[in-house]
mmCIF file of C-alpha atoms and ligand atoms in Angstrom:
data_model
loop_
_atom_site.group_PDB
_atom_site.id
_atom_site.type_symbol
_atom_site.label_atom_id
_atom_site.label_comp_id
_atom_site.label_asym_id
_atom_site.label_seq_id
_atom_site.Cartn_x
_atom_site.Cartn_y
_atom_site.Cartn_z
ATOM 1 C CA MET A 1 49.482 -192.479 -3.137
ATOM 2 C CA VAL A 2 46.828 -189.854 -3.788
ATOM 3 C CA LEU A 3 43.873 -190.059 -1.422
ATOM 4 C CA ARG A 4 40.727 -188.796 -3.064
ATOM 5 C CA ASP A 5 38.357 -186.504 -1.234
ATOM 6 C CA GLU A 6 35.304 -188.470 0.010
ATOM 7 C CA THR A 7 32.960 -185.937 -1.576
ATOM 8 C CA SER A 8 34.652 -186.084 -4.973
ATOM 9 C CA LEU A 9 32.632 -187.286 -7.935
ATOM 10 C CA PRO A 10 33.272 -190.496 -9.809
ATOM 11 C CA ARG A 11 35.871 -190.093 -12.564
ATOM 12 C CA GLN A 12 33.402 -190.809 -15.273
ATOM 13 C CA THR A 13 31.172 -187.729 -14.875
ATOM 14 C CA PRO A 14 30.701 -186.351 -18.404
ATOM 15 C CA VAL A 15 32.862 -183.408 -19.401
ATOM 16 C CA THR A 16 31.231 -180.384 -21.023
ATOM 17 C CA VAL A 17 33.128 -177.577 -22.699
ATOM 18 C CA LEU A 18 31.155 -174.336 -22.310
ATOM 19 C CA ALA A 19 31.976 -171.546 -24.727
ATOM 20 C CA LEU A 20 30.798 -168.239 -23.265
ATOM 21 C CA GLY A 21 29.880 -165.475 -25.705
ATOM 22 C CA GLY A 22 30.837 -161.863 -25.269
ATOM 23 C CA ASN A 23 27.545 -161.023 -23.544
ATOM 24 C CA ALA A 24 28.466 -163.239 -20.571
ATOM 25 C CA ILE A 25 31.056 -160.599 -19.729
ATOM 26 C CA LEU A 26 29.963 -157.365 -21.363
ATOM 27 C CA GLN A 27 26.590 -156.380 -22.788
ATOM 28 C CA ARG A 28 26.327 -154.417 -25.986
ATOM 29 C CA ASN A 29 24.869 -151.288 -24.351
ATOM 30 C CA GLN A 30 27.535 -151.181 -21.625
ATOM 31 C CA GLU A 31 30.708 -149.125 -21.506
ATOM 32 C CA GLY A 32 33.107 -151.788 -20.296
ATOM 33 C CA THR A 33 33.950 -150.739 -16.735
ATOM 34 C CA PHE A 34 35.466 -153.329 -14.425
ATOM 35 C CA GLU A 35 32.287 -153.295 -12.303
ATOM 36 C CA GLU A 36 30.002 -153.980 -15.273
ATOM 37 C CA GLN A 37 32.113 -156.918 -16.395
ATOM 38 C CA TYR A 38 32.398 -158.247 -12.843
ATOM 39 C CA GLU A 39 28.614 -158.120 -12.321
ATOM 40 C CA ASN A 40 27.901 -159.898 -15.630
ATOM 41 C CA VAL A 41 30.434 -162.605 -14.875
ATOM 42 C CA LYS A 42 28.894 -163.047 -11.421
ATOM 43 C CA SER A 43 25.465 -163.850 -12.819
ATOM 44 C CA THR A 44 27.007 -166.315 -15.281
ATOM 45 C CA ALA A 45 29.003 -167.863 -12.422
ATOM 46 C CA ILE A 46 25.800 -168.504 -10.449
ATOM 47 C CA GLN A 47 24.462 -170.601 -13.321
ATOM 48 C CA ILE A 48 27.739 -172.475 -13.800
ATOM 49 C CA ALA A 49 28.193 -173.132 -10.070
ATOM 50 C CA THR A 50 24.727 -174.717 -9.971
ATOM 51 C CA LEU A 51 25.765 -177.123 -12.722
ATOM 52 C CA VAL A 52 29.086 -177.911 -11.052
ATOM 53 C CA ASN A 53 27.157 -178.619 -7.872
ATOM 54 C CA ASP A 54 24.858 -180.936 -9.859
ATOM 55 C CA GLY A 55 27.918 -182.958 -10.870
ATOM 56 C CA PHE A 56 28.840 -181.585 -14.296
ATOM 57 C CA ARG A 57 32.547 -181.367 -15.080
ATOM 58 C CA ILE A 58 32.928 -178.051 -16.839
ATOM 59 C CA VAL A 59 35.673 -176.439 -18.868
ATOM 60 C CA ILE A 60 35.020 -172.787 -19.667
ATOM 61 C CA VAL A 61 36.171 -171.057 -22.829
ATOM 62 C CA HIS A 62 35.303 -167.364 -23.103
ATOM 63 C CA GLY A 63 35.446 -164.689 -25.771
ATOM 64 C CA ASN A 64 37.513 -161.520 -25.534
ATOM 65 C CA GLY A 65 36.404 -159.380 -28.518
ATOM 66 C CA PRO A 66 35.551 -156.164 -26.621
ATOM 67 C CA GLN A 67 38.317 -156.671 -24.044
ATOM 68 C CA ILE A 68 41.175 -157.221 -26.475
ATOM 69 C CA GLY A 69 39.902 -154.266 -28.497
ATOM 70 C CA ALA A 70 40.058 -152.130 -25.341
ATOM 71 C CA THR A 71 43.494 -153.480 -24.417
ATOM 72 C CA VAL A 72 44.836 -152.611 -27.858
ATOM 73 C CA ILE A 73 43.463 -149.059 -27.497
ATOM 74 C CA ARG A 74 45.152 -148.719 -24.072
ATOM 75 C CA HIS A 75 48.468 -149.835 -25.535
ATOM 76 C CA GLU A 76 48.191 -147.583 -28.573
ATOM 77 C CA MET A 77 47.126 -144.499 -26.600
ATOM 78 C CA GLY A 78 49.898 -145.085 -24.060
ATOM 79 C CA ARG A 79 52.660 -145.549 -26.632
ATOM 80 C CA THR A 80 54.358 -142.229 -25.832
ATOM 81 C CA LYS A 81 54.841 -143.450 -22.207
ATOM 82 C CA VAL A 82 55.378 -147.226 -22.516
ATOM 83 C CA PRO A 83 55.953 -149.462 -25.550
ATOM 84 C CA PRO A 84 52.747 -151.127 -26.810
ATOM 85 C CA LEU A 85 52.610 -154.922 -26.695
ATOM 86 C CA PRO A 86 51.809 -157.043 -29.765
ATOM 87 C CA LEU A 87 48.286 -158.374 -30.291
ATOM 88 C CA HIS A 88 49.130 -161.892 -29.040
ATOM 89 C CA ALA A 89 50.455 -160.452 -25.782
ATOM 90 C CA CYS A 90 47.253 -158.371 -25.506
ATOM 91 C CA GLY A 91 45.440 -161.707 -25.876
ATOM 92 C CA ALA A 92 47.445 -163.103 -22.963
ATOM 93 C CA GLU A 93 46.561 -160.023 -20.881
ATOM 94 C CA THR A 94 42.846 -160.540 -21.493
ATOM 95 C CA GLN A 95 43.103 -164.241 -20.604
ATOM 96 C CA GLY A 96 44.619 -163.260 -17.276
ATOM 97 C CA PHE A 97 42.149 -160.494 -16.497
ATOM 98 C CA LEU A 98 39.019 -162.388 -17.557
ATOM 99 C CA GLY A 99 40.270 -165.669 -16.076
ATOM 100 C CA TYR A 100 40.770 -163.859 -12.793
ATOM 101 C CA ILE A 101 37.207 -162.541 -12.562
ATOM 102 C CA ILE A 102 35.590 -165.777 -13.760
ATOM 103 C CA GLN A 103 37.765 -167.781 -11.365
ATOM 104 C CA GLN A 104 36.995 -165.554 -8.378
ATOM 105 C CA SER A 105 33.244 -165.411 -9.093
ATOM 106 C CA LEU A 106 33.062 -169.182 -9.425
ATOM 107 C CA GLN A 107 35.124 -169.752 -6.285
ATOM 108 C CA ASP A 108 32.745 -167.453 -4.371
ATOM 109 C CA GLU A 109 29.643 -169.203 -5.724
ATOM 110 C CA LEU A 110 31.024 -172.684 -5.089
ATOM 111 C CA ALA A 111 32.042 -171.698 -1.556
ATOM 112 C CA LYS A 112 28.437 -170.589 -0.881
ATOM 113 C CA ARG A 113 27.305 -174.053 -1.934
ATOM 114 C CA GLY A 114 29.930 -175.769 0.203
ATOM 115 C CA THR A 115 31.618 -177.365 -2.825
ATOM 116 C CA SER A 116 35.339 -177.946 -2.553
ATOM 117 C CA ARG A 117 36.128 -178.140 -6.270
ATOM 118 C CA ALA A 118 39.223 -176.211 -7.330
ATOM 119 C CA VAL A 119 38.899 -173.519 -10.009
ATOM 120 C CA VAL A 120 41.874 -172.629 -12.167
ATOM 121 C CA THR A 121 42.670 -170.560 -15.267
ATOM 122 C CA VAL A 122 45.210 -171.914 -17.724
ATOM 123 C CA VAL A 123 47.043 -169.399 -19.925
ATOM 124 C CA THR A 124 46.528 -171.248 -23.194
ATOM 125 C CA GLN A 125 48.353 -171.095 -26.518
ATOM 126 C CA VAL A 126 46.691 -172.373 -29.665
ATOM 127 C CA LEU A 127 48.649 -173.476 -32.692
ATOM 128 C CA VAL A 128 47.847 -171.951 -36.098
ATOM 129 C CA GLU A 129 49.522 -172.317 -39.481
ATOM 130 C CA ARG A 130 51.876 -169.585 -40.611
ATOM 131 C CA ASN A 131 50.559 -169.709 -44.193
ATOM 132 C CA ASP A 132 46.866 -169.654 -43.215
ATOM 133 C CA PRO A 133 45.138 -167.473 -45.880
ATOM 134 C CA ALA A 134 43.298 -165.686 -43.028
ATOM 135 C CA PHE A 135 46.461 -163.605 -42.419
ATOM 136 C CA LYS A 136 45.792 -161.866 -45.742
ATOM 137 C CA HIS A 137 42.044 -161.366 -45.115
ATOM 138 C CA PRO A 138 41.246 -159.903 -41.670
ATOM 139 C CA SER A 139 37.768 -161.090 -40.623
ATOM 140 C CA LYS A 140 37.495 -161.097 -36.822
ATOM 141 C CA PRO A 141 35.695 -158.106 -35.246
ATOM 142 C CA ILE A 142 37.330 -156.763 -32.075
ATOM 143 C CA GLY A 143 36.737 -153.765 -29.830
ATOM 144 C CA PRO A 144 34.002 -151.147 -29.793
ATOM 145 C CA PHE A 145 31.359 -150.500 -32.434
ATOM 146 C CA TYR A 146 31.845 -147.327 -34.509
ATOM 147 C CA THR A 147 29.526 -145.224 -36.641
ATOM 148 C CA LYS A 148 30.438 -144.728 -40.289
ATOM 149 C CA ASP A 149 31.772 -141.224 -39.501
ATOM 150 C CA GLN A 150 33.931 -142.477 -36.620
ATOM 151 C CA ARG A 151 35.261 -145.178 -38.926
ATOM 152 C CA ASN A 152 36.238 -142.652 -41.588
ATOM 153 C CA VAL A 153 38.086 -140.498 -39.018
ATOM 154 C CA LEU A 154 40.000 -143.540 -37.719
ATOM 155 C CA LEU A 155 40.996 -144.662 -41.202
ATOM 156 C CA ARG A 156 42.349 -141.200 -42.020
ATOM 157 C CA ASP A 157 45.049 -141.660 -39.310
ATOM 158 C CA ARG A 158 45.545 -145.414 -39.596
ATOM 159 C CA SER A 159 45.253 -146.617 -43.166
ATOM 160 C CA ASP A 160 46.626 -150.029 -42.065
ATOM 161 C CA LEU A 161 43.432 -150.756 -40.074
ATOM 162 C CA VAL A 162 40.540 -152.718 -41.530
ATOM 163 C CA ILE A 163 37.154 -151.507 -40.197
ATOM 164 C CA GLU A 164 33.979 -153.059 -41.588
ATOM 165 C CA GLU A 165 30.286 -153.532 -40.885
ATOM 166 C CA ASP A 166 29.426 -156.249 -38.291
ATOM 167 C CA SER A 167 26.005 -157.985 -38.614
ATOM 168 C CA GLY A 168 24.036 -154.737 -38.979
ATOM 169 C CA ARG A 169 25.226 -153.542 -35.565
ATOM 170 C CA GLY A 170 27.829 -150.928 -36.569
ATOM 171 C CA TYR A 171 31.447 -150.854 -37.719
ATOM 172 C CA ARG A 172 34.288 -152.721 -35.993
ATOM 173 C CA ARG A 173 37.974 -153.278 -36.475
ATOM 174 C CA LEU A 174 38.814 -156.602 -38.127
ATOM 175 C CA VAL A 175 41.958 -158.655 -37.481
ATOM 176 C CA PRO A 176 43.195 -161.938 -39.009
ATOM 177 C CA SER A 177 41.532 -165.010 -37.551
ATOM 178 C CA PRO A 178 43.467 -168.129 -38.526
ATOM 179 C CA ASP A 179 42.004 -171.591 -38.056
ATOM 180 C CA PRO A 180 43.045 -173.205 -34.748
ATOM 181 C CA LYS A 181 44.863 -176.532 -35.156
ATOM 182 C CA ALA A 182 45.811 -177.691 -31.657
ATOM 183 C CA VAL A 183 45.752 -176.585 -28.036
ATOM 184 C CA ILE A 184 49.306 -176.555 -26.716
ATOM 185 C CA GLU A 185 48.305 -177.065 -23.069
ATOM 186 C CA ASP A 186 45.623 -179.731 -23.723
ATOM 187 C CA LYS A 187 47.288 -182.487 -21.687
ATOM 188 C CA ALA A 188 47.673 -180.284 -18.625
ATOM 189 C CA ILE A 189 44.019 -179.227 -18.963
ATOM 190 C CA ARG A 190 42.890 -182.863 -19.142
ATOM 191 C CA VAL A 191 44.830 -183.685 -15.976
ATOM 192 C CA LEU A 192 43.069 -180.833 -14.163
ATOM 193 C CA VAL A 193 39.666 -181.942 -15.466
ATOM 194 C CA ASP A 194 40.351 -185.547 -14.383
ATOM 195 C CA ASP A 195 41.146 -184.188 -10.973
ATOM 196 C CA GLU A 196 37.667 -182.578 -10.818
ATOM 197 C CA SER A 197 38.918 -179.000 -11.167
ATOM 198 C CA VAL A 198 36.781 -176.446 -12.965
ATOM 199 C CA VAL A 199 39.089 -175.139 -15.696
ATOM 200 C CA ILE A 200 39.009 -171.864 -17.619
ATOM 201 C CA ALA A 201 41.086 -172.271 -20.775
ATOM 202 C CA CYS A 202 41.523 -171.043 -24.357
ATOM 203 C CA GLY A 203 40.267 -167.605 -23.277
ATOM 204 C CA GLY A 204 39.636 -165.356 -26.271
ATOM 205 C CA GLY A 205 40.258 -168.354 -28.535
ATOM 206 C CA GLY A 206 43.728 -168.872 -27.081
ATOM 207 C CA ILE A 207 46.962 -167.033 -27.782
ATOM 208 C CA PRO A 208 47.734 -167.703 -31.459
ATOM 209 C CA VAL A 209 51.183 -169.246 -31.938
ATOM 210 C CA ILE A 210 53.058 -170.813 -34.823
ATOM 211 C CA ARG A 211 55.873 -173.359 -34.724
ATOM 212 C CA GLN A 212 59.307 -172.240 -35.866
ATOM 213 C CA GLY A 213 61.426 -175.392 -35.747
ATOM 214 C CA ASP A 214 60.911 -176.559 -32.190
ATOM 215 C CA GLN A 215 59.997 -173.097 -30.897
ATOM 216 C CA LEU A 216 56.581 -171.504 -30.429
ATOM 217 C CA ARG A 217 56.061 -167.857 -31.429
ATOM 218 C CA GLY A 218 53.032 -165.574 -30.949
ATOM 219 C CA VAL A 219 51.438 -164.086 -34.075
ATOM 220 C CA GLU A 220 49.254 -161.021 -34.766
ATOM 221 C CA ALA A 221 45.788 -162.502 -34.829
ATOM 222 C CA VAL A 222 42.739 -163.376 -32.731
ATOM 223 C CA ILE A 223 41.393 -166.923 -32.981
ATOM 224 C CA ASP A 224 37.646 -167.461 -32.944
ATOM 225 C CA LYS A 225 36.778 -168.759 -29.466
ATOM 226 C CA ASP A 226 34.125 -171.189 -30.737
ATOM 227 C CA LEU A 227 36.564 -172.913 -33.122
ATOM 228 C CA ALA A 228 39.191 -173.021 -30.357
ATOM 229 C CA ALA A 229 36.594 -174.501 -27.983
ATOM 230 C CA GLU A 230 36.059 -177.312 -30.500
ATOM 231 C CA ARG A 231 39.794 -178.068 -30.636
ATOM 232 C CA LEU A 232 39.887 -178.212 -26.844
ATOM 233 C CA ALA A 233 36.667 -180.251 -26.504
ATOM 234 C CA THR A 234 37.905 -182.755 -29.073
ATOM 235 C CA SER A 235 41.409 -183.110 -27.665
ATOM 236 C CA ILE A 236 40.260 -183.663 -24.067
ATOM 237 C CA HIS A 237 37.483 -186.043 -25.269
ATOM 238 C CA ALA A 238 34.631 -183.977 -23.872
ATOM 239 C CA GLU A 239 31.150 -185.472 -24.309
ATOM 240 C CA SER A 240 29.490 -182.185 -25.162
ATOM 241 C CA LEU A 241 30.213 -178.736 -26.464
ATOM 242 C CA VAL A 242 27.765 -176.024 -25.395
ATOM 243 C CA ILE A 243 28.103 -172.626 -27.077
ATOM 244 C CA LEU A 244 26.283 -169.812 -25.268
ATOM 245 C CA THR A 245 25.473 -166.550 -26.941
ATOM 246 C CA ASP A 246 22.861 -163.764 -27.043
ATOM 247 C CA VAL A 247 20.308 -165.427 -29.323
ATOM 248 C CA GLU A 248 18.098 -168.439 -28.599
ATOM 249 C CA GLY A 249 19.917 -170.634 -31.075
ATOM 250 C CA VAL A 250 20.637 -171.005 -34.764
ATOM 251 C CA TYR A 251 18.092 -169.460 -37.098
ATOM 252 C CA LEU A 252 17.427 -169.879 -40.765
ATOM 253 C CA ASN A 253 16.824 -166.515 -42.445
ATOM 254 C CA TYR A 254 18.037 -164.760 -39.317
ATOM 255 C CA GLY A 255 16.705 -161.234 -38.872
ATOM 256 C CA LYS A 256 14.144 -161.621 -41.663
ATOM 257 C CA PRO A 257 10.365 -161.840 -41.149
ATOM 258 C CA ASN A 258 10.499 -165.569 -41.969
ATOM 259 C CA GLN A 259 13.320 -166.419 -39.533
ATOM 260 C CA GLN A 260 13.039 -169.897 -38.062
ATOM 261 C CA LEU A 261 14.791 -171.387 -35.028
ATOM 262 C CA LEU A 262 16.418 -174.778 -35.552
ATOM 263 C CA SER A 263 15.742 -176.666 -32.316
ATOM 264 C CA GLU A 264 16.857 -180.220 -33.047
ATOM 265 C CA ILE A 265 18.968 -181.067 -36.048
ATOM 266 C CA ASN A 266 21.584 -183.574 -37.102
ATOM 267 C CA ARG A 267 25.061 -182.760 -38.291
ATOM 268 C CA ASP A 268 24.494 -183.467 -41.987
ATOM 269 C CA GLU A 269 21.433 -181.265 -42.187
ATOM 270 C CA LEU A 270 23.166 -178.400 -40.370
ATOM 271 C CA GLU A 271 26.180 -178.781 -42.641
ATOM 272 C CA GLY A 272 23.856 -178.519 -45.655
ATOM 273 C CA TYR A 273 22.531 -175.151 -44.452
ATOM 274 C CA ALA A 274 26.059 -173.947 -43.650
ATOM 275 C CA LYS A 275 27.202 -174.788 -47.178
ATOM 276 C CA LYS A 276 24.289 -172.789 -48.580
ATOM 277 C CA GLY A 277 25.575 -169.736 -46.676
ATOM 278 C CA TYR A 278 22.747 -169.361 -44.143
ATOM 279 C CA PHE A 279 25.037 -168.287 -41.297
ATOM 280 C CA ALA A 280 26.876 -164.974 -40.963
ATOM 281 C CA ARG A 281 30.654 -164.993 -41.199
ATOM 282 C CA GLY A 282 32.421 -163.977 -37.978
ATOM 283 C CA SER A 283 29.392 -164.625 -35.724
ATOM 284 C CA MET A 284 27.086 -167.619 -36.292
ATOM 285 C CA ALA A 285 29.088 -169.384 -39.019
ATOM 286 C CA PRO A 286 32.062 -170.228 -36.730
ATOM 287 C CA LYS A 287 29.700 -171.558 -34.039
ATOM 288 C CA VAL A 288 28.013 -173.844 -36.555
ATOM 289 C CA GLU A 289 31.401 -174.903 -37.946
ATOM 290 C CA ALA A 290 32.681 -175.644 -34.416
ATOM 291 C CA VAL A 291 29.640 -177.837 -33.744
ATOM 292 C CA ILE A 292 30.032 -179.717 -37.030
ATOM 293 C CA ARG A 293 33.735 -180.345 -36.412
ATOM 294 C CA PHE A 294 33.154 -181.480 -32.832
ATOM 295 C CA LEU A 295 30.555 -184.067 -33.878
ATOM 296 C CA ARG A 296 32.669 -185.191 -36.836
ATOM 297 C CA ASN A 297 35.649 -185.634 -34.497
ATOM 298 C CA GLY A 298 33.846 -187.924 -32.069
ATOM 299 C CA GLY A 299 31.800 -185.559 -29.893
ATOM 300 C CA LYS A 300 28.367 -186.825 -28.874
ATOM 301 C CA ARG A 301 26.270 -183.678 -28.597
ATOM 302 C CA ALA A 302 26.619 -179.989 -29.290
ATOM 303 C CA VAL A 303 24.339 -177.092 -28.418
ATOM 304 C CA ILE A 304 24.107 -173.446 -29.429
ATOM 305 C CA ALA A 305 21.862 -171.564 -27.008
ATOM 306 C CA SER A 306 21.207 -168.363 -25.151
ATOM 307 C CA LEU A 307 23.295 -167.744 -22.039
ATOM 308 C CA GLY A 308 20.182 -167.382 -19.872
ATOM 309 C CA ASP A 309 19.117 -170.908 -20.920
ATOM 310 C CA LEU A 310 22.372 -172.569 -19.846
ATOM 311 C CA GLY A 311 20.767 -175.027 -17.415
ATOM 312 C CA ARG A 312 18.138 -176.203 -19.900
ATOM 313 C CA ALA A 313 20.569 -176.153 -22.819
ATOM 314 C CA ILE A 314 23.038 -178.468 -21.094
ATOM 315 C CA LYS A 315 20.212 -180.843 -20.168
ATOM 316 C CA GLY A 316 18.937 -180.938 -23.756
ATOM 317 C CA SER A 317 15.794 -178.820 -23.687
ATOM 318 C CA ALA A 318 16.780 -175.388 -25.039
ATOM 319 C CA GLY A 319 18.663 -173.868 -27.935
ATOM 320 C CA THR A 320 19.755 -175.651 -31.090
ATOM 321 C CA GLN A 321 20.588 -179.226 -30.112
ATOM 322 C CA VAL A 322 22.822 -181.001 -32.626
ATOM 323 C CA THR A 323 23.700 -184.684 -32.711
ATOM 324 C CA ASN A 324 25.347 -186.996 -35.214
HETATM 325 P P1 ADP B 401 29.388 -164.284 -29.291
HETATM 326 O O1 ADP B 401 30.033 -163.227 -28.481
HETATM 327 O O2 ADP B 401 28.394 -165.064 -28.506
HETATM 328 O O3 ADP B 401 30.343 -165.147 -30.074
HETATM 329 P P2 ADP B 401 28.557 -163.225 -31.884
HETATM 330 O O4 ADP B 401 28.106 -161.813 -32.082
HETATM 331 O O5 ADP B 401 29.865 -163.634 -32.452
HETATM 332 O O6 ADP B 401 28.454 -163.485 -30.320
HETATM 333 O O7 ADP B 401 27.450 -164.232 -32.456
HETATM 334 C C1 ADP B 401 26.082 -164.130 -32.073
HETATM 335 C C2 ADP B 401 25.331 -163.283 -33.092
HETATM 336 O O8 ADP B 401 25.239 -163.963 -34.327
HETATM 337 C C3 ADP B 401 23.889 -162.993 -32.749
HETATM 338 O O9 ADP B 401 23.748 -161.912 -31.869
HETATM 339 C C4 ADP B 401 23.306 -162.670 -34.135
HETATM 340 O O10 ADP B 401 23.283 -161.275 -34.335
HETATM 341 C C5 ADP B 401 24.311 -163.255 -35.126
HETATM 342 N N1 ADP B 401 23.765 -164.172 -36.125
HETATM 343 C C6 ADP B 401 24.156 -164.137 -37.417
HETATM 344 N N2 ADP B 401 23.543 -165.082 -38.109
HETATM 345 C C7 ADP B 401 22.727 -165.753 -37.258
HETATM 346 C C8 ADP B 401 21.838 -166.887 -37.398
HETATM 347 N N3 ADP B 401 21.675 -167.490 -38.571
HETATM 348 N N4 ADP B 401 21.178 -167.311 -36.305
HETATM 349 C C9 ADP B 401 21.350 -166.699 -35.115
HETATM 350 N N5 ADP B 401 22.193 -165.638 -34.918
HETATM 351 C C10 ADP B 401 22.881 -165.167 -35.965
HETATM 352 MG MG1 MG B 402 31.639 -164.589 -31.733
#
């Protein structure tokens, strides 16, 4: 018989999947030192710990764009000393590293609040289809931003790389980003969530794997973390999906003088704008798509908001709030 802790919450506390954007870990103007990432994660952890303390059951999905880009550079630069690992293994490395700092920061913050909830990172694989057309059209930006000159120098040595413009912010390397189909570890994650643990899963969108007969095999790609968060939120029957990024929410005519924040909208209306191409590929479009899929697949509420507004976003009063 399992005796439940007296202080534990009732089983029915709603489950929220939080997708943390890159800025929760590394800001655009920062270099990417361990200390910078640790400090950023700490301030995010303070916000999350407050929610956990308020009774929210939280599953955290985080991005890994800059980190996997850096890991790939480390492997490539070190290739004369040690063999480089494939991209999917680099993805696993970033899940471990980022999971570790998120886990530790949250444990510290929860301890300060006297909360006994366990925090755990799950190394997560996400199933993709081998014949996904995305393998032929790299679209996911990873790693540092380059100037046009830096890009031209890189391409001279590595003609196999694809480096393109990213939302007016500079040039970045692009890798294939196949559509996530299923989270391999979803049942284990649900068990942990039912047991009141705070879970960090699907880091960096999960490690992309395909099925070969009854075997799983890693593939050279990076899955979009927002689309992976939807797969996870749907499969564990989360009530809400909250996507946190570095803008207040979803805008129409983003970056133009007539830009307009969408604060409350229903799924059909948002889908209409998405179909008209209002949202940039590789950044806002996958967030909007994740929200639409989540609501279509039975989710109750989805939010796209700024990281600093987490508390208000989860309670319904900030960001772009989307319902069916
Ligand atoms: P994250 O790390 O949070 O996934 P992304 O860079 O992928 O961050 O996505 C957030 C970015 O999307 C914003 O910083 C903004 O530049 C860009 N963006 C593109 N289109 C829109 C839009 N229609 N509304 C809001 N932001 C948009
Ligand atoms: Mg993104």
